[in-house]
Coordinates of C-alpha atoms in Angstrom, one line a residue:
Chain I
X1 CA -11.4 -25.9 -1.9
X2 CA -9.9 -23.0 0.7
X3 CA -10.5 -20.0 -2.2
X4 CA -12.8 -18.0 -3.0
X5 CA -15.8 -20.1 -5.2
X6 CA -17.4 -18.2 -7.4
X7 CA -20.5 -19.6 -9.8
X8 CA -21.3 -19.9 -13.0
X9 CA -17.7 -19.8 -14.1
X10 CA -19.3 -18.4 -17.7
X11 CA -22.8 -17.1 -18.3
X12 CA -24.1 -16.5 -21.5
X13 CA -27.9 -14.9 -21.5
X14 CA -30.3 -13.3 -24.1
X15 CA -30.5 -9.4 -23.5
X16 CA -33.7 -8.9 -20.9
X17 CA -32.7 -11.7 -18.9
X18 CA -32.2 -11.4 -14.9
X19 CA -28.9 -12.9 -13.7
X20 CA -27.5 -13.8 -10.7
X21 CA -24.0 -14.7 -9.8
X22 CA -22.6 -16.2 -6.3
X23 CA -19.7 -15.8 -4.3
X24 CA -18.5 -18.2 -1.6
X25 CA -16.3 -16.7 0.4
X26 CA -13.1 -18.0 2.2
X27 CA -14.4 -20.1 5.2
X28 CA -14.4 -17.5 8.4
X29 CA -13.6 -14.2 5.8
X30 CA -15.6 -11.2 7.5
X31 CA -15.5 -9.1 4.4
X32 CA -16.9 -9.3 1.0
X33 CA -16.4 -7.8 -2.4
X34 CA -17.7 -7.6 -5.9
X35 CA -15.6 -6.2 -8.4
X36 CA -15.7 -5.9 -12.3
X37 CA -13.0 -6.0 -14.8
X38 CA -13.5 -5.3 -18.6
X39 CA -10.5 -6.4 -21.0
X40 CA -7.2 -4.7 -20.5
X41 CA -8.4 -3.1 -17.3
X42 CA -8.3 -3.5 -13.5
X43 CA -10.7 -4.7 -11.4
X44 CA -13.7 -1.5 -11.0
X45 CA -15.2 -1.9 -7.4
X46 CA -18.7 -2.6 -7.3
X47 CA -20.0 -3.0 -3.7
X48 CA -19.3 -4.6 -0.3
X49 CA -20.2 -6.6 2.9
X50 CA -18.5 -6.8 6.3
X51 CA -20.8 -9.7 7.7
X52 CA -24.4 -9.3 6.0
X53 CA -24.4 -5.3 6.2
X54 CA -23.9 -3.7 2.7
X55 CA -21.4 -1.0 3.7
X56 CA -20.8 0.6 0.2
X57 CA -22.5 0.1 -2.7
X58 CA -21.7 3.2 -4.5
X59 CA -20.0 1.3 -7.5
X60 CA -22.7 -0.5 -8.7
X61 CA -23.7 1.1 -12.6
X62 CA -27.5 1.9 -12.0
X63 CA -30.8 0.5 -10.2
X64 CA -30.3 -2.6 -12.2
X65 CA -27.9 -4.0 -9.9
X66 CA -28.2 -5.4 -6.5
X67 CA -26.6 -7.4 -4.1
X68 CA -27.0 -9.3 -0.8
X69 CA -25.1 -11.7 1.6
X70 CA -28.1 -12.8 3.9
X71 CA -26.3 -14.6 6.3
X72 CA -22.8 -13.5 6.7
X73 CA -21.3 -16.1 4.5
X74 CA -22.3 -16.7 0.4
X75 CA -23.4 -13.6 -1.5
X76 CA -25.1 -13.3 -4.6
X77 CA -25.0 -10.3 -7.3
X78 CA -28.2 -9.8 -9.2
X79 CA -28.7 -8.2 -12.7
X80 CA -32.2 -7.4 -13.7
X81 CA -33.2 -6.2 -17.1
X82 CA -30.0 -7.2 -18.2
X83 CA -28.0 -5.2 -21.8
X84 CA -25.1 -5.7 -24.2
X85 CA -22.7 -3.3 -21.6
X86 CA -23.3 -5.6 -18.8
X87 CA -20.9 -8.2 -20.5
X88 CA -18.0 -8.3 -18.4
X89 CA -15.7 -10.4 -15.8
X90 CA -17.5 -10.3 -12.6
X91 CA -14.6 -10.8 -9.4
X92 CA -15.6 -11.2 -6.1
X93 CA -12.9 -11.5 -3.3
X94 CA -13.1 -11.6 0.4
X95 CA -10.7 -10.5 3.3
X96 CA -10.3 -12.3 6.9
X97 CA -11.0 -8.5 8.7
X98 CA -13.2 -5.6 8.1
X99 CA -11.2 -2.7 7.7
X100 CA -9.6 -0.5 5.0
X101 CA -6.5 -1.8 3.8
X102 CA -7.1 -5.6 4.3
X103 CA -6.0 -7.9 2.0
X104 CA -8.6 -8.9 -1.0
X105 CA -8.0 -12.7 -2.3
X106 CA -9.9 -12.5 -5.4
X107 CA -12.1 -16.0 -6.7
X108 CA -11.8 -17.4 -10.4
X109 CA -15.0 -14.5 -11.8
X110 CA -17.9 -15.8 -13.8
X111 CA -17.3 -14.8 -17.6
X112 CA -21.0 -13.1 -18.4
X113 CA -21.9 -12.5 -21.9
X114 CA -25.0 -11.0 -23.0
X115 CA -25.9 -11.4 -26.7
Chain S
X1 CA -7.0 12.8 -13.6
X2 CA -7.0 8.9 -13.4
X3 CA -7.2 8.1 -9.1
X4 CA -4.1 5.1 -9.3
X5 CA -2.4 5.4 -12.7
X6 CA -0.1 3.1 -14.5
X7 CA 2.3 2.4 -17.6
X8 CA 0.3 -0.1 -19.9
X9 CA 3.7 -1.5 -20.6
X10 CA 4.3 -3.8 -21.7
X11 CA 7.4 -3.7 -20.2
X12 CA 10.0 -5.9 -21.5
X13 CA 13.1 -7.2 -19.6
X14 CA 15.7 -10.0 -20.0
X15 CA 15.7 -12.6 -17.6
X16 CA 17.8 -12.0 -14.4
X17 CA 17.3 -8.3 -14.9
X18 CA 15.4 -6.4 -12.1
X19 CA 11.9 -5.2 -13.5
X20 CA 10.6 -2.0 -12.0
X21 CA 6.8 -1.4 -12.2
X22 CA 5.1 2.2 -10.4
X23 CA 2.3 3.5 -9.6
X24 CA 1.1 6.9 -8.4
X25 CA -1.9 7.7 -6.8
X26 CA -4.4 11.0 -5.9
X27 CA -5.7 10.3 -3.0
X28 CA -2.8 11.9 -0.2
X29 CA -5.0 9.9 2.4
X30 CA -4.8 6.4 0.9
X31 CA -2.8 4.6 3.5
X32 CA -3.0 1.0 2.2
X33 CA -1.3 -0.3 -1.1
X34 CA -1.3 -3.3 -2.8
X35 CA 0.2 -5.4 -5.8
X36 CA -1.6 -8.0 -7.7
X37 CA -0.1 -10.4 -10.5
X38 CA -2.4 -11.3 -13.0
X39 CA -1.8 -14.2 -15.5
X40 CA -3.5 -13.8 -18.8
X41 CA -7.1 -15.5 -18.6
X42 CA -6.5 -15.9 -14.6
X43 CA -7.6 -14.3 -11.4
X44 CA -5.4 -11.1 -10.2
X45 CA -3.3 -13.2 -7.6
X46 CA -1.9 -10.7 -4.2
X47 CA 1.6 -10.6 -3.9
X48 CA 2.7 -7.7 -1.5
X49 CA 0.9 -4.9 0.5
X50 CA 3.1 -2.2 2.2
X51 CA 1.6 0.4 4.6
X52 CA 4.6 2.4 5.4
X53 CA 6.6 4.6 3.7
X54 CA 9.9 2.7 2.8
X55 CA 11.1 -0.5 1.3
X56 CA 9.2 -3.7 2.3
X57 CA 10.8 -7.1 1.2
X58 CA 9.8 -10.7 0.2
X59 CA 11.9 -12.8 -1.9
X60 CA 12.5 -11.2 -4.8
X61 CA 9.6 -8.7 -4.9
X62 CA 9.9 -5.4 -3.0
X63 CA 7.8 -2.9 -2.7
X64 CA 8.9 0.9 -2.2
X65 CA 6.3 3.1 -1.4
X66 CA 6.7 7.5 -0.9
X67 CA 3.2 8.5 0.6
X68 CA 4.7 12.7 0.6
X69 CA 5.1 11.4 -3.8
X70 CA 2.1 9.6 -4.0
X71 CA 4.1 6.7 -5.8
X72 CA 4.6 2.9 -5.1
X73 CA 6.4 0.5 -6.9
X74 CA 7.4 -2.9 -7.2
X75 CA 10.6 -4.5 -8.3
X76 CA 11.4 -7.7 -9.3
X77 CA 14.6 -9.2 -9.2
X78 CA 15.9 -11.8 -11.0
X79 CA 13.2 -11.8 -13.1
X80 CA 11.9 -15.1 -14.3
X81 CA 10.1 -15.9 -17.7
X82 CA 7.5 -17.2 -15.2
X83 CA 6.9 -13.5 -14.1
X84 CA 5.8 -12.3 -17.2
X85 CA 1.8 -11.4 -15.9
X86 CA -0.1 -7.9 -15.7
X87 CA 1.2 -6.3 -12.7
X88 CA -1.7 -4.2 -10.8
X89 CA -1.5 -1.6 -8.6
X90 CA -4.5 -1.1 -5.5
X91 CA -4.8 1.4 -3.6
X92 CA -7.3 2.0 -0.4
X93 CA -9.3 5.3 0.1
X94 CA -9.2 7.8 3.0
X95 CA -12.9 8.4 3.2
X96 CA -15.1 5.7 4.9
X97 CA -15.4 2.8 3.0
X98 CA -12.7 -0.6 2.6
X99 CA -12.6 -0.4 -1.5
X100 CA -10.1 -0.6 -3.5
X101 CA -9.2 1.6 -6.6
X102 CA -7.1 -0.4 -8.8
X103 CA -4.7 0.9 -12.0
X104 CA -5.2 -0.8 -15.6
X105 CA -1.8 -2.4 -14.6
X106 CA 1.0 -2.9 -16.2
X107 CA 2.3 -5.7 -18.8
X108 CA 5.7 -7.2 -17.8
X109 CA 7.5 -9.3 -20.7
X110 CA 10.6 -11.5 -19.1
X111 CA 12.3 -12.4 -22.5
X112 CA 15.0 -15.5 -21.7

């Protein structure tokens, strides 16, 4: 497909459990973000890549959270230790340009539930 | 003070009426702005940006935006029972980095 690919679609894991959810980018999109969205709200910005560099990762919650994009292209968002709060939609869209202002295309989000 | 603020709606218009969503914003700097449609259970979907102050149109969406007001909208003409979505509102930030601060958006109802 020519979106954004996002996997699992839904992820269900005991409380204490590491996770870690991937985003495949639009083929040739420069920049990369993770967002999260709770029920009845907007997307919450959690951190960024233009190519592999991490430019902001000032939205991610605590040291629990982590994220990387080795080679340019798929990323993955890693939750250690996870807990009940965590439970949310995780989006990730990506943008043809670095810059502010670009337009975000957003993937489908992986549904995470921790019991 | 919440940094892009909307109306939770929902908003209810009859179809062929023009809907009229807004926004305002806190950051004077933010230069870019966005407006997503989100379908319940679906991704938020992008469906106009506008950068300068004024009117920008496409089909039957346009987006008005007053940076000296701090205040976009969109409107929606001849609205459609197929627009009835959550309506966000994005908004860039001055300071150095490319995120986005999105609003809680706004429910539109198009009743036929």
């Amino acid at each position: 497909g020519a979106g954004v690919s996002q996997s699992p679609r839904y992820k269900v894991t005991k409380r204490g459990q590491d996770v870690a959810l991937r985003c495949d980018p639009i083929s040739g999109h420069v920049s990369l973000y993770w967002y999260r969205q709770a029920l009845g709200q907007g997307p919450e910005f959690l951190t960024y890549f233009n190519y592999e560099a991490q430019q902001d990762k000032s939205g991610l919650p605590n040291d629990r959270f982590s994220a990387e994009r080795p080679e340019g292209s798929i990323s993955t968002l890693t939750i250690q230790r996870t807990e009940q709060r965590d439970s949310a939609m995780y989006r990730c869209a990506s943008s043809p340009i670095e810059g502010a202002g670009q337009p975000q295309h957003f993937g489908d989000g992986t549904r995470l539930s921790i019991l | 003070q919440k940094e892009v603020e909307q109306n939770s709606g929902p908003l209810s218009v009859p179809e062929g009426a023009i809907a009229s969503l807004n926004c305002t914003y806190s950051d004077r700097g933010s230069q870019s702005f966005f407006w997503y449609r989100q379908y319940s259970g679906k991704s938020p979907e992008l469906i106009m940006f506008i950068y300068s102050n004024g009117d920008k149109e496409d089909g039957r969406f346009t987006a008005q935006l007053n940076k000296a007001s701090q205040y976009v909208s969109l409107l929606i003409r001849d609205s459609q029972p197929s627009d009835s979505a959550t309506y966000l509102c994005a908004v860039s930030v001055s300071y150095n980095t490319d995120k986005l601060i999105f609003g809680t958006g706004t429910r539109l109802q198009v009743f036929p």
